[in-house]
DNA sequence: ACAGCCATGTAAGTCGTTACATGATTGC
DNA sequence: GCAATCATGTAACGACTTACATGGCTGT
C-alpha cells in the first residue's frame, strides 16, 4: 500500500484537491509509483474515513463542489510509521526478462525488435528522470519549493538529497536496462552469424 | 498475463503435474516472475478449459488422483504469439525508491537501516542469480537438459544464451541496487556529519 | 458554439496475496 | 506412529486496470 503514503507525503507540502493531487502524481511520483486518477479518488475517500486526511468542501461554479484535502495529525503519524517500517522487498516480476528467456520460440528478428523496444522505452525514462533530477537539485519544481518552505532550513539538504538520490538511482537503472538491451542485440547478431554458417534449416521446435 | 505463458513455456520441456510445475517455478521462474501455487492450480484449469493444455488424470495412491498436463498445439501457438508480441512495459512501481524519497520524515538511523536491508536483499538475490547463470551455462539443471533434448541441436546455443543473458541482466541489476544502497548509506553519513556541525536542534516537520 | 482543461467519480473485471483445508505416501 | 514431502485445492480480500460517465469553467 504505497499509494496512500504517496498521497499523504504529497499533502505535507500543502492541502490539495483530488485533481491537484492527481496532477502532482503525474508530474513526479507516477514515475516511481504509478497510479491513475481512478485509484486516487477512492483512496482519498478511504483516507478521509480513516481520519488520516480531512476534506473541506469548496464550491466550484454554481452547482458543483470540490474537496480540498489536508493532512491530519494521525496522517502525519501514519506517514512517519510507514517511513520507519522496513518493508519486505517484493518478489521480482519482470515480464520483459521473462519473455527474453524464451526468445528461442520466436525469430531472431523478433528478438531484435523486443530488445529495441526495451532500449527505447528506457531511453525515454532516462530522459525524464534526468530532467527530474535537475529540477529537484535546482529546486525548480513548485512542489519542492512549498515543501521546503514548510520545513526547518537545516532539513532542506536532506529533503532534496534523498529525492535526488532516488531519482539518480532510477537514471542508473535506466542506463543498465539500455546496456542490457544493447548486449541483447549484440547477442542476437552473434547467433544469426553462427546460424548462417550452418546451412541446414531447422525443423524442430515451434517457430513461426 | 505472464503466468500462463511461463506455464506453457515450462511444459515445452515435458508434461508435468501441477505440483511439478509449482516446484519448477520455485526453482527458476519464480525469481523472474513470482507466483504461489494457489495461483498456479487455477491457472492450469483455465488453460485446460481454453484448450492450451490437456490433462490426463493419473491415480495416486488408492483414492486420490493427480493431473498430468501437457502442451497442446494451440498452447504452442499461443506461446509463439506471445513471444512475438511487443508488450508495453509496465509503469514503474517501486516502493523502496518511493520511500527513499521521503526519508526526511524518519531518523538518519532509519534511513541507514532501510538502505542496509536493501543491500542485503539484493546481495541474496545476486547470489542466487549468479549460481543460476552458472547452472544454465553448464546445462546443469534437469529442466534445461530435457528442454534441449527436445530441440534441434542447432538451436541449443540460442536456448541457453537467451536464458543466460536474462539472468545475467538480473545479476547486473542486483549489483546496481547494491551500489545504490551503498551510496545511500554514504549520503546519510554525510548528512549526519553536517547536522552535527549545526548544534541547534530542529523542531519543524514530524520526526519521531 | 466548441475546444480544452478543471473536476470527480463508478463499474466490471483481472490479478495477486494470505490463510485455510485436506489427504496420501515414504522412510525412519 | 510421526514427520516430511507429495499433491491439490478454496475462499476472502485487496490492488490495479480499463472503460465509461458526467458536468463546469474559460477563452476564442
Short mmCIF file of C-alpha atoms (C1' of nucleotides) in Angstrom, two decimals:
data_model
loop_
_atom_site.label_atom_id
_atom_site.label_comp_id
_atom_site.label_asym_id
_atom_site.label_seq_id
_atom_site.Cartn_x
_atom_site.Cartn_y
_atom_site.Cartn_z
CA UNK A 1 0.00 0.00 0.00
CA UNK A 2 2.30 2.77 -1.19
CA UNK A 3 -0.39 4.80 -2.89
CA UNK A 4 -1.85 6.10 0.34
CA UNK A 5 1.56 7.05 1.65
CA UNK A 6 2.45 8.83 -1.54
CA UNK A 7 -0.74 10.84 -1.13
CA UNK A 8 -0.01 11.61 2.49
CA UNK A 9 3.52 12.66 1.56
CA UNK A 10 2.26 15.00 -1.16
CA UNK A 11 -0.09 16.59 1.32
CA UNK A 12 2.80 17.50 3.62
CA UNK A 13 3.65 20.25 1.12
CA UNK A 14 0.20 21.82 1.17
CA UNK A 15 -3.52 20.96 1.11
CA UNK A 16 -4.71 19.90 -2.32
CA UNK A 17 -7.82 18.75 -4.13
CA UNK A 18 -8.02 15.29 -5.63
CA UNK A 19 -7.43 16.74 -9.04
CA UNK A 20 -4.33 18.63 -7.94
CA UNK A 21 -3.01 15.50 -6.27
CA UNK A 22 -3.57 13.55 -9.45
CA UNK A 23 -1.67 16.23 -11.40
CA UNK A 24 1.23 16.23 -8.94
CA UNK A 25 1.26 12.47 -9.20
CA UNK A 26 1.51 12.61 -12.95
CA UNK A 27 4.32 15.11 -12.71
CA UNK A 28 6.57 13.21 -10.35
CA UNK A 29 5.53 10.27 -8.19
CA UNK A 30 3.98 8.47 -11.12
CA UNK A 31 7.45 7.63 -12.38
CA UNK A 32 8.17 5.90 -9.08
CA UNK A 33 4.74 4.61 -8.25
CA UNK A 34 2.16 4.84 -10.97
CA UNK A 35 -1.50 5.35 -10.14
CA UNK A 36 -4.36 6.55 -12.34
CA UNK A 37 -6.90 9.03 -11.03
CA UNK A 38 -9.49 6.27 -10.79
CA UNK A 39 -7.42 4.86 -7.98
CA UNK A 40 -6.64 8.18 -6.33
CA UNK A 41 -10.18 9.46 -5.74
CA UNK A 42 -11.44 6.39 -3.87
CA UNK A 43 -8.21 6.18 -1.89
CA UNK A 44 -8.66 9.77 -0.72
CA UNK A 45 -12.16 8.92 0.47
CA UNK A 46 -10.77 5.97 2.37
CA UNK A 47 -8.04 8.10 3.95
CA UNK A 48 -10.71 10.58 4.95
CA UNK A 49 -12.90 7.92 6.54
CA UNK A 50 -9.85 6.69 8.48
CA UNK A 51 -9.12 10.19 9.72
CA UNK A 52 -5.70 10.45 8.05
CA UNK A 53 -6.84 13.42 5.97
CA UNK A 54 -9.69 15.89 6.30
CA UNK A 55 -11.61 17.35 3.41
CA UNK A 56 -13.19 20.76 3.21
CA UNK A 57 -15.81 21.09 0.55
CA UNK A 58 -15.23 24.08 -1.70
CA UNK A 59 -17.80 25.24 -4.28
CA UNK A 60 -16.73 25.31 -7.90
CA UNK A 61 -19.03 27.26 -10.20
CA UNK A 62 -22.71 27.43 -9.37
CA UNK A 63 -23.56 23.83 -8.59
CA UNK A 64 -20.52 21.61 -8.37
CA UNK A 65 -18.09 21.24 -5.48
CA UNK A 66 -14.52 20.07 -4.98
CA UNK A 67 -12.86 18.65 -1.92
CA UNK A 68 -9.71 20.17 -0.55
CA UNK A 69 -7.74 17.59 1.38
CA UNK A 70 -5.29 18.28 4.15
CA UNK A 71 -3.17 16.05 6.33
CA UNK A 72 -4.31 15.40 9.90
CA UNK A 73 -2.02 14.65 12.79
CA UNK A 74 -2.98 10.99 12.53
CA UNK A 75 -1.99 11.18 8.85
CA UNK A 76 1.43 12.60 9.73
CA UNK A 77 1.92 9.87 12.32
CA UNK A 78 0.96 7.21 9.82
CA UNK A 79 3.47 8.65 7.34
CA UNK A 80 6.24 8.53 9.94
CA UNK A 81 5.24 5.00 10.95
CA UNK A 82 5.46 3.87 7.34
CA UNK A 83 8.82 5.54 6.75
CA UNK A 84 10.27 3.81 9.80
CA UNK A 85 8.97 0.40 8.87
CA UNK A 86 11.33 -1.85 6.94
CA UNK A 87 9.20 -3.46 4.28
CA UNK A 88 9.83 -6.76 2.64
CA UNK A 89 11.01 -6.23 -0.87
CA UNK A 90 8.55 -7.54 -3.43
CA UNK A 91 9.45 -10.63 -5.35
CA UNK A 92 10.63 -9.96 -8.86
CA UNK A 93 8.02 -9.85 -11.56
CA UNK A 94 9.56 -8.80 -14.81
CA UNK A 95 7.65 -9.69 -17.93
CA UNK A 96 10.33 -8.41 -20.31
CA UNK A 97 13.13 -10.50 -18.83
CA UNK A 98 10.87 -13.50 -18.55
CA UNK A 99 9.96 -13.26 -22.20
CA UNK A 100 13.62 -12.81 -23.09
CA UNK A 101 14.38 -16.24 -21.62
CA UNK A 102 12.03 -17.71 -24.23
CA UNK A 103 13.12 -15.82 -27.35
CA UNK A 104 14.07 -19.15 -28.91
CA UNK A 105 10.37 -19.63 -29.64
CA UNK A 106 10.41 -16.58 -31.92
CA UNK A 107 12.55 -15.40 -34.79
CA UNK A 108 15.84 -13.53 -34.50
CA UNK A 109 14.10 -10.50 -35.92
CA UNK A 110 11.57 -10.66 -33.16
CA UNK A 111 14.26 -10.79 -30.51
CA UNK A 112 15.86 -7.72 -32.09
CA UNK A 113 12.56 -5.88 -32.11
CA UNK A 114 11.93 -6.70 -28.47
CA UNK A 115 15.36 -5.54 -27.36
CA UNK A 116 14.99 -2.36 -29.40
CA UNK A 117 11.64 -1.58 -27.80
CA UNK A 118 13.23 -2.17 -24.41
CA UNK A 119 16.06 0.20 -25.26
CA UNK A 120 13.75 2.94 -26.49
CA UNK A 121 11.48 2.70 -23.52
CA UNK A 122 14.30 3.14 -21.04
CA UNK A 123 15.91 5.86 -23.14
CA UNK A 124 12.68 7.81 -22.69
CA UNK A 125 12.52 7.07 -18.99
CA UNK A 126 16.12 8.11 -18.59
CA UNK A 127 15.45 11.46 -20.24
CA UNK A 128 12.56 12.14 -17.91
CA UNK A 129 14.38 11.03 -14.78
CA UNK A 130 17.47 13.05 -15.67
CA UNK A 131 15.47 16.22 -16.12
CA UNK A 132 13.65 15.48 -12.90
CA UNK A 133 16.94 15.15 -11.05
CA UNK A 134 17.95 18.55 -12.43
CA UNK A 135 14.65 20.11 -11.38
CA UNK A 136 15.00 18.72 -7.88
CA UNK A 137 18.65 19.63 -7.44
CA UNK A 138 17.90 23.20 -8.54
CA UNK A 139 14.67 23.29 -6.51
CA UNK A 140 12.86 24.19 -9.66
CA UNK A 141 9.50 22.46 -9.08
CA UNK A 142 6.61 24.24 -7.37
CA UNK A 143 6.09 21.30 -5.05
CA UNK A 144 9.62 21.10 -3.70
CA UNK A 145 9.51 24.83 -3.04
CA UNK A 146 6.36 24.70 -0.90
CA UNK A 147 7.68 21.58 0.79
CA UNK A 148 10.91 23.38 1.72
CA UNK A 149 9.04 26.48 2.83
CA UNK A 150 7.22 24.33 5.39
CA UNK A 151 10.35 22.67 6.75
CA UNK A 152 13.09 23.94 9.01
CA UNK A 153 16.10 25.18 6.98
CA UNK A 154 18.55 22.63 8.40
CA UNK A 155 16.42 19.89 6.90
CA UNK A 156 16.50 21.32 3.38
CA UNK A 157 19.67 19.49 2.39
CA UNK A 158 18.27 16.12 3.39
CA UNK A 159 14.88 16.69 1.77
CA UNK A 160 16.49 17.44 -1.57
CA UNK A 161 19.33 14.94 -1.26
CA UNK A 162 17.10 11.92 -0.61
CA UNK A 163 14.94 12.71 -3.61
CA UNK A 164 17.91 13.33 -5.85
CA UNK A 165 19.44 10.04 -4.71
CA UNK A 166 16.30 8.09 -5.54
CA UNK A 167 15.81 9.61 -8.98
CA UNK A 168 19.52 9.24 -9.77
CA UNK A 169 19.15 5.59 -8.90
CA UNK A 170 16.41 5.35 -11.48
CA UNK A 171 18.64 7.02 -14.05
CA UNK A 172 21.28 4.38 -13.34
CA UNK A 173 18.68 1.70 -13.62
CA UNK A 174 17.57 3.02 -17.00
CA UNK A 175 21.19 3.03 -18.11
CA UNK A 176 21.54 -0.61 -17.03
CA UNK A 177 18.41 -1.57 -18.95
CA UNK A 178 19.72 0.16 -22.05
CA UNK A 179 23.01 -1.70 -21.71
CA UNK A 180 21.14 -4.98 -21.29
CA UNK A 181 19.14 -4.32 -24.44
CA UNK A 182 22.27 -3.35 -26.41
CA UNK A 183 24.03 -6.52 -25.30
CA UNK A 184 20.91 -8.47 -26.21
CA UNK A 185 21.03 -7.06 -29.72
CA UNK A 186 24.70 -7.97 -29.99
CA UNK A 187 23.89 -11.48 -28.80
CA UNK A 188 21.17 -11.97 -31.39
CA UNK A 189 23.50 -10.78 -34.16
CA UNK A 190 26.11 -13.28 -32.98
CA UNK A 191 23.55 -16.08 -33.04
CA UNK A 192 22.46 -15.05 -36.54
CA UNK A 193 26.04 -15.19 -37.81
CA UNK A 194 26.56 -18.67 -36.38
CA UNK A 195 23.30 -19.82 -37.82
CA UNK A 196 24.16 -18.68 -41.34
CA UNK A 197 27.28 -20.79 -41.16
CA UNK A 198 25.20 -23.93 -40.64
CA UNK A 199 23.10 -24.05 -43.80
CA UNK A 200 20.83 -26.92 -42.67
CA UNK A 201 17.44 -25.49 -41.84
CA UNK A 202 15.86 -26.34 -38.50
CA UNK A 203 12.53 -28.09 -38.18
CA UNK A 204 12.19 -28.94 -34.51
CA UNK A 205 10.54 -26.56 -32.09
CA UNK A 206 7.81 -24.09 -32.94
CA UNK A 207 8.99 -21.14 -34.96
CA UNK A 208 6.51 -19.05 -36.96
CA UNK B 1 -0.60 -12.25 -18.05
CA UNK B 2 2.84 -13.77 -17.90
CA UNK B 3 1.94 -16.57 -15.54
CA UNK B 4 0.15 -18.57 -18.17
CA UNK B 5 2.97 -18.18 -20.63
CA UNK B 6 5.54 -19.20 -18.06
CA UNK B 7 3.49 -22.36 -17.51
CA UNK B 8 3.19 -23.02 -21.23
CA UNK B 9 6.94 -22.50 -21.61
CA UNK B 10 7.73 -24.93 -18.80
CA UNK B 11 5.54 -27.52 -20.46
CA UNK B 12 7.58 -27.36 -23.67
CA UNK B 13 10.26 -29.33 -21.80
CA UNK B 14 7.93 -32.16 -20.80
CA UNK B 15 4.45 -32.88 -19.43
CA UNK B 16 4.16 -32.13 -15.74
CA UNK B 17 1.68 -32.20 -12.89
CA UNK B 18 0.61 -29.02 -11.16
CA UNK B 19 2.85 -29.88 -8.28
CA UNK B 20 5.88 -30.42 -10.50
CA UNK B 21 5.17 -27.16 -12.27
CA UNK B 22 4.99 -25.36 -8.95
CA UNK B 23 8.34 -26.90 -7.97
CA UNK B 24 9.98 -25.89 -11.24
CA UNK B 25 8.59 -22.45 -10.73
CA UNK B 26 10.12 -22.19 -7.30
CA UNK B 27 13.44 -23.35 -8.67
CA UNK B 28 13.78 -20.89 -11.51
CA UNK B 29 10.98 -18.79 -12.97
CA UNK B 30 9.93 -17.56 -9.57
CA UNK B 31 12.98 -15.31 -9.48
CA UNK B 32 11.78 -13.67 -12.69
CA UNK B 33 8.06 -13.96 -12.21
CA UNK B 34 6.87 -14.99 -8.81
CA UNK B 35 3.68 -16.99 -8.39
CA UNK B 36 2.47 -19.10 -5.46
CA UNK B 37 0.86 -22.49 -6.03
CA UNK B 38 -2.52 -21.03 -5.16
CA UNK B 39 -2.30 -19.11 -8.39
CA UNK B 40 -0.85 -21.94 -10.45
CA UNK B 41 -3.54 -24.57 -9.91
CA UNK B 42 -6.48 -22.41 -11.00
CA UNK B 43 -4.49 -21.05 -13.93
CA UNK B 44 -3.83 -24.59 -15.15
CA UNK B 45 -7.55 -25.32 -15.03
CA UNK B 46 -8.19 -22.20 -17.05
CA UNK B 47 -5.53 -23.17 -19.61
CA UNK B 48 -7.16 -26.58 -19.85
CA UNK B 49 -10.62 -25.13 -20.38
CA UNK B 50 -9.20 -22.94 -23.14
CA UNK B 51 -7.56 -25.91 -24.82
CA UNK B 52 -3.99 -24.67 -24.42
CA UNK B 53 -3.06 -27.69 -22.34
CA UNK B 54 -4.59 -31.11 -21.84
CA UNK B 55 -4.67 -33.02 -18.62
CA UNK B 56 -4.58 -36.76 -18.14
CA UNK B 57 -5.79 -37.92 -14.79
CA UNK B 58 -3.32 -40.24 -13.07
CA UNK B 59 -4.16 -42.15 -9.87
CA UNK B 60 -2.01 -41.51 -6.83
CA UNK B 61 -2.40 -43.98 -4.01
CA UNK B 62 -5.72 -45.67 -3.56
CA UNK B 63 -8.16 -42.80 -3.72
CA UNK B 64 -6.55 -39.59 -4.83
CA UNK B 65 -5.61 -38.51 -8.34
CA UNK B 66 -3.23 -36.06 -9.93
CA UNK B 67 -3.41 -34.32 -13.26
CA UNK B 68 -0.59 -34.53 -15.73
CA UNK B 69 -0.61 -31.52 -18.01
CA UNK B 70 0.84 -31.35 -21.48
CA UNK B 71 1.01 -28.63 -24.06
CA UNK B 72 -1.42 -28.75 -26.98
CA UNK B 73 -0.77 -27.35 -30.43
CA UNK B 74 -2.97 -24.40 -29.57
CA UNK B 75 -0.82 -23.90 -26.50
CA UNK B 76 2.36 -23.87 -28.57
CA UNK B 77 0.81 -21.37 -30.94
CA UNK B 78 -0.22 -19.15 -28.08
CA UNK B 79 3.32 -19.26 -26.72
CA UNK B 80 4.73 -18.23 -30.09
CA UNK B 81 2.14 -15.49 -30.44
CA UNK B 82 3.08 -14.11 -27.04
CA UNK B 83 6.81 -14.23 -27.73
CA UNK B 84 6.31 -12.28 -30.95
CA UNK B 85 4.12 -9.64 -29.39
CA UNK B 86 5.89 -6.49 -28.22
CA UNK B 87 4.33 -5.69 -24.89
CA UNK B 88 4.09 -2.30 -23.33
CA UNK B 89 6.50 -2.06 -20.46
CA UNK B 90 4.76 -1.67 -17.14
CA UNK B 91 4.93 1.67 -15.42
CA UNK B 92 7.40 1.78 -12.56
CA UNK B 93 6.13 0.83 -9.14
CA UNK B 94 8.97 0.74 -6.71
CA UNK B 95 8.05 1.00 -3.06
CA UNK B 96 11.65 1.10 -1.84
CA UNK B 97 12.67 4.03 -4.03
CA UNK B 98 9.46 5.83 -3.29
CA UNK B 99 10.02 5.52 0.42
CA UNK B 100 13.61 6.66 -0.02
CA UNK B 101 12.38 9.96 -1.42
CA UNK B 102 10.67 10.56 1.93
CA UNK B 103 13.41 9.52 4.36
CA UNK B 104 13.40 13.06 5.75
CA UNK B 105 10.31 12.05 7.73
CA UNK B 106 12.34 9.46 9.62
CA UNK B 107 15.61 9.46 11.50
CA UNK B 108 19.06 9.05 9.98
CA UNK B 109 19.29 5.69 11.68
CA UNK B 110 16.14 4.61 9.97
CA UNK B 111 17.50 5.62 6.56
CA UNK B 112 20.63 3.59 7.29
CA UNK B 113 18.56 0.56 8.29
CA UNK B 114 16.46 0.80 5.15
CA UNK B 115 19.47 1.04 2.85
CA UNK B 116 21.13 -1.86 4.66
CA UNK B 117 18.05 -4.04 4.24
CA UNK B 118 18.03 -3.10 0.56
CA UNK B 119 21.67 -4.06 0.22
CA UNK B 120 21.24 -7.39 1.97
CA UNK B 121 18.20 -8.32 -0.04
CA UNK B 122 19.94 -7.77 -3.36
CA UNK B 123 23.12 -9.44 -2.13
CA UNK B 124 20.99 -12.56 -1.60
CA UNK B 125 19.31 -12.22 -4.95
CA UNK B 126 22.64 -11.75 -6.64
CA UNK B 127 24.00 -14.95 -5.11
CA UNK B 128 21.01 -16.91 -6.34
CA UNK B 129 21.06 -15.42 -9.81
CA UNK B 130 24.79 -15.93 -10.19
CA UNK B 131 24.53 -19.58 -9.33
CA UNK B 132 21.58 -19.90 -11.66
CA UNK B 133 23.62 -18.38 -14.50
CA UNK B 134 26.30 -20.97 -13.80
CA UNK B 135 23.80 -23.81 -13.77
CA UNK B 136 22.33 -22.67 -17.07
CA UNK B 137 25.66 -22.06 -18.80
CA UNK B 138 26.83 -25.54 -17.78
CA UNK B 139 23.44 -27.07 -18.60
CA UNK B 140 23.33 -28.40 -15.08
CA UNK B 141 19.58 -28.21 -14.38
CA UNK B 142 17.26 -31.11 -15.12
CA UNK B 143 14.85 -28.82 -16.90
CA UNK B 144 17.30 -27.32 -19.37
CA UNK B 145 18.50 -30.80 -20.22
CA UNK B 146 15.06 -32.13 -21.13
CA UNK B 147 14.33 -28.88 -22.94
CA UNK B 148 17.49 -29.27 -25.04
CA UNK B 149 16.79 -32.95 -25.68
CA UNK B 150 13.51 -31.93 -27.31
CA UNK B 151 15.04 -29.23 -29.51
CA UNK B 152 17.11 -29.46 -32.66
CA UNK B 153 20.85 -29.21 -31.86
CA UNK B 154 21.42 -26.02 -33.84
CA UNK B 155 19.01 -24.27 -31.51
CA UNK B 156 20.85 -25.28 -28.34
CA UNK B 157 23.13 -22.24 -28.35
CA UNK B 158 20.25 -19.81 -28.58
CA UNK B 159 18.15 -21.58 -25.95
CA UNK B 160 20.95 -21.37 -23.41
CA UNK B 161 22.25 -17.95 -24.49
CA UNK B 162 18.91 -16.16 -24.11
CA UNK B 163 18.42 -17.52 -20.62
CA UNK B 164 21.96 -16.73 -19.58
CA UNK B 165 21.54 -13.21 -20.92
CA UNK B 166 18.36 -12.63 -18.93
CA UNK B 167 19.74 -13.96 -15.65
CA UNK B 168 22.98 -12.05 -16.15
CA UNK B 169 20.89 -8.95 -16.57
CA UNK B 170 19.36 -9.65 -13.19
CA UNK B 171 22.81 -10.08 -11.66
CA UNK B 172 23.74 -6.65 -13.04
CA UNK B 173 20.56 -5.24 -11.69
CA UNK B 174 21.28 -6.63 -8.24
CA UNK B 175 24.75 -5.09 -8.44
CA UNK B 176 23.20 -1.72 -9.31
CA UNK B 177 20.80 -1.97 -6.37
CA UNK B 178 23.67 -2.79 -4.04
CA UNK B 179 25.58 0.21 -5.34
CA UNK B 180 22.54 2.42 -4.84
CA UNK B 181 22.18 1.24 -1.26
CA UNK B 182 25.89 1.78 -0.56
CA UNK B 183 25.72 5.29 -1.95
CA UNK B 184 22.60 5.89 0.11
CA UNK B 185 24.47 4.90 3.26
CA UNK B 186 27.32 7.24 2.33
CA UNK B 187 24.81 10.03 1.75
CA UNK B 188 23.18 9.55 5.14
CA UNK B 189 26.58 9.62 6.85
CA UNK B 190 27.37 12.87 5.05
CA UNK B 191 24.09 14.38 6.19
CA UNK B 192 24.75 13.27 9.77
CA UNK B 193 28.16 14.92 9.75
CA UNK B 194 26.73 18.20 8.50
CA UNK B 195 23.99 18.04 11.05
CA UNK B 196 26.35 17.60 13.97
CA UNK B 197 28.11 20.77 12.93
CA UNK B 198 24.89 22.75 13.39
CA UNK B 199 24.10 22.23 17.05
CA UNK B 200 20.66 23.88 17.00
CA UNK B 201 18.05 21.16 17.26
CA UNK B 202 15.23 21.09 14.68
CA UNK B 203 11.59 21.35 15.64
CA UNK B 204 9.73 21.71 12.34
CA UNK B 205 8.48 18.69 10.47
CA UNK B 206 7.41 15.38 12.03
CA UNK B 207 10.30 13.31 13.33
CA UNK B 208 9.71 10.55 15.87
"C1'" DA C 1 -20.54 27.05 -30.39
"C1'" DC C 2 -16.61 24.50 -29.33
"C1'" DA C 3 -12.22 23.12 -27.55
"C1'" DG C 4 -9.58 22.31 -23.70
"C1'" DC C 5 -8.79 21.89 -19.23
"C1'" DC C 6 -10.86 21.55 -14.48
"C1'" DA C 7 -13.01 18.16 -11.55
"C1'" DT C 8 -14.95 13.84 -9.76
"C1'" DG C 9 -16.35 9.81 -9.83
"C1'" DT C 10 -18.39 4.45 -10.88
"C1'" DA C 11 -18.28 -0.26 -12.51
"C1'" DA C 12 -16.62 -4.57 -14.10
"C1'" DG C 13 -13.19 -7.43 -14.28
"C1'" DT C 14 -8.49 -9.42 -13.55
"C1'" DC C 15 -4.58 -10.35 -10.92
"C1'" DG C 16 -2.37 -11.35 -6.79
"C1'" DT C 17 -1.92 -12.29 -1.58
"C1'" DT C 18 -2.74 -14.77 2.56
"C1'" DA C 19 -4.73 -18.04 5.03
"C1'" DC C 20 -7.15 -22.13 5.40
"C1'" DA C 21 -8.03 -27.02 4.38
"C1'" DT C 22 -7.40 -31.88 3.22
"C1'" DG C 23 -5.46 -36.13 2.35
"C1'" DA C 24 -1.64 -39.71 0.52
"C1'" DT C 25 2.82 -41.75 0.51
"C1'" DT C 26 7.57 -42.71 2.09
"C1'" DG C 27 11.03 -43.59 5.23
"C1'" DC C 28 12.52 -43.76 9.94
"C1'" DG D 1 3.37 -43.66 14.96
"C1'" DC D 2 5.24 -39.45 13.08
"C1'" DA D 3 7.48 -36.20 10.16
"C1'" DA D 4 8.41 -34.81 5.71
"C1'" DT D 5 7.15 -34.38 1.35
"C1'" DC D 6 3.84 -35.17 -2.35
"C1'" DA D 7 -0.41 -33.27 -4.08
"C1'" DT D 8 -4.43 -30.23 -4.83
"C1'" DG D 9 -7.24 -27.16 -3.98
"C1'" DT D 10 -10.79 -22.97 -1.95
"C1'" DA D 11 -12.07 -18.52 -0.07
"C1'" DA D 12 -11.78 -13.81 1.10
"C1'" DC D 13 -9.88 -9.87 0.32
"C1'" DG D 14 -7.23 -6.16 -1.69
"C1'" DA D 15 -4.82 -3.86 -5.58
"C1'" DC D 16 -4.90 -2.47 -10.15
"C1'" DT D 17 -6.71 -1.81 -14.99
"C1'" DT D 18 -9.78 -0.16 -18.42
"C1'" DA D 19 -13.59 1.85 -19.80
"C1'" DC D 20 -17.40 4.62 -19.05
"C1'" DA D 21 -19.81 8.79 -17.41
"C1'" DT D 22 -20.86 13.49 -16.11
"C1'" DG D 23 -20.61 18.21 -15.75
"C1'" DG D 24 -18.29 23.16 -15.09
"C1'" DC D 25 -15.44 26.96 -16.43
"C1'" DT D 26 -12.51 29.82 -19.65
"C1'" DG D 27 -11.18 31.72 -23.71
"C1'" DT D 28 -11.77 32.18 -28.74
#
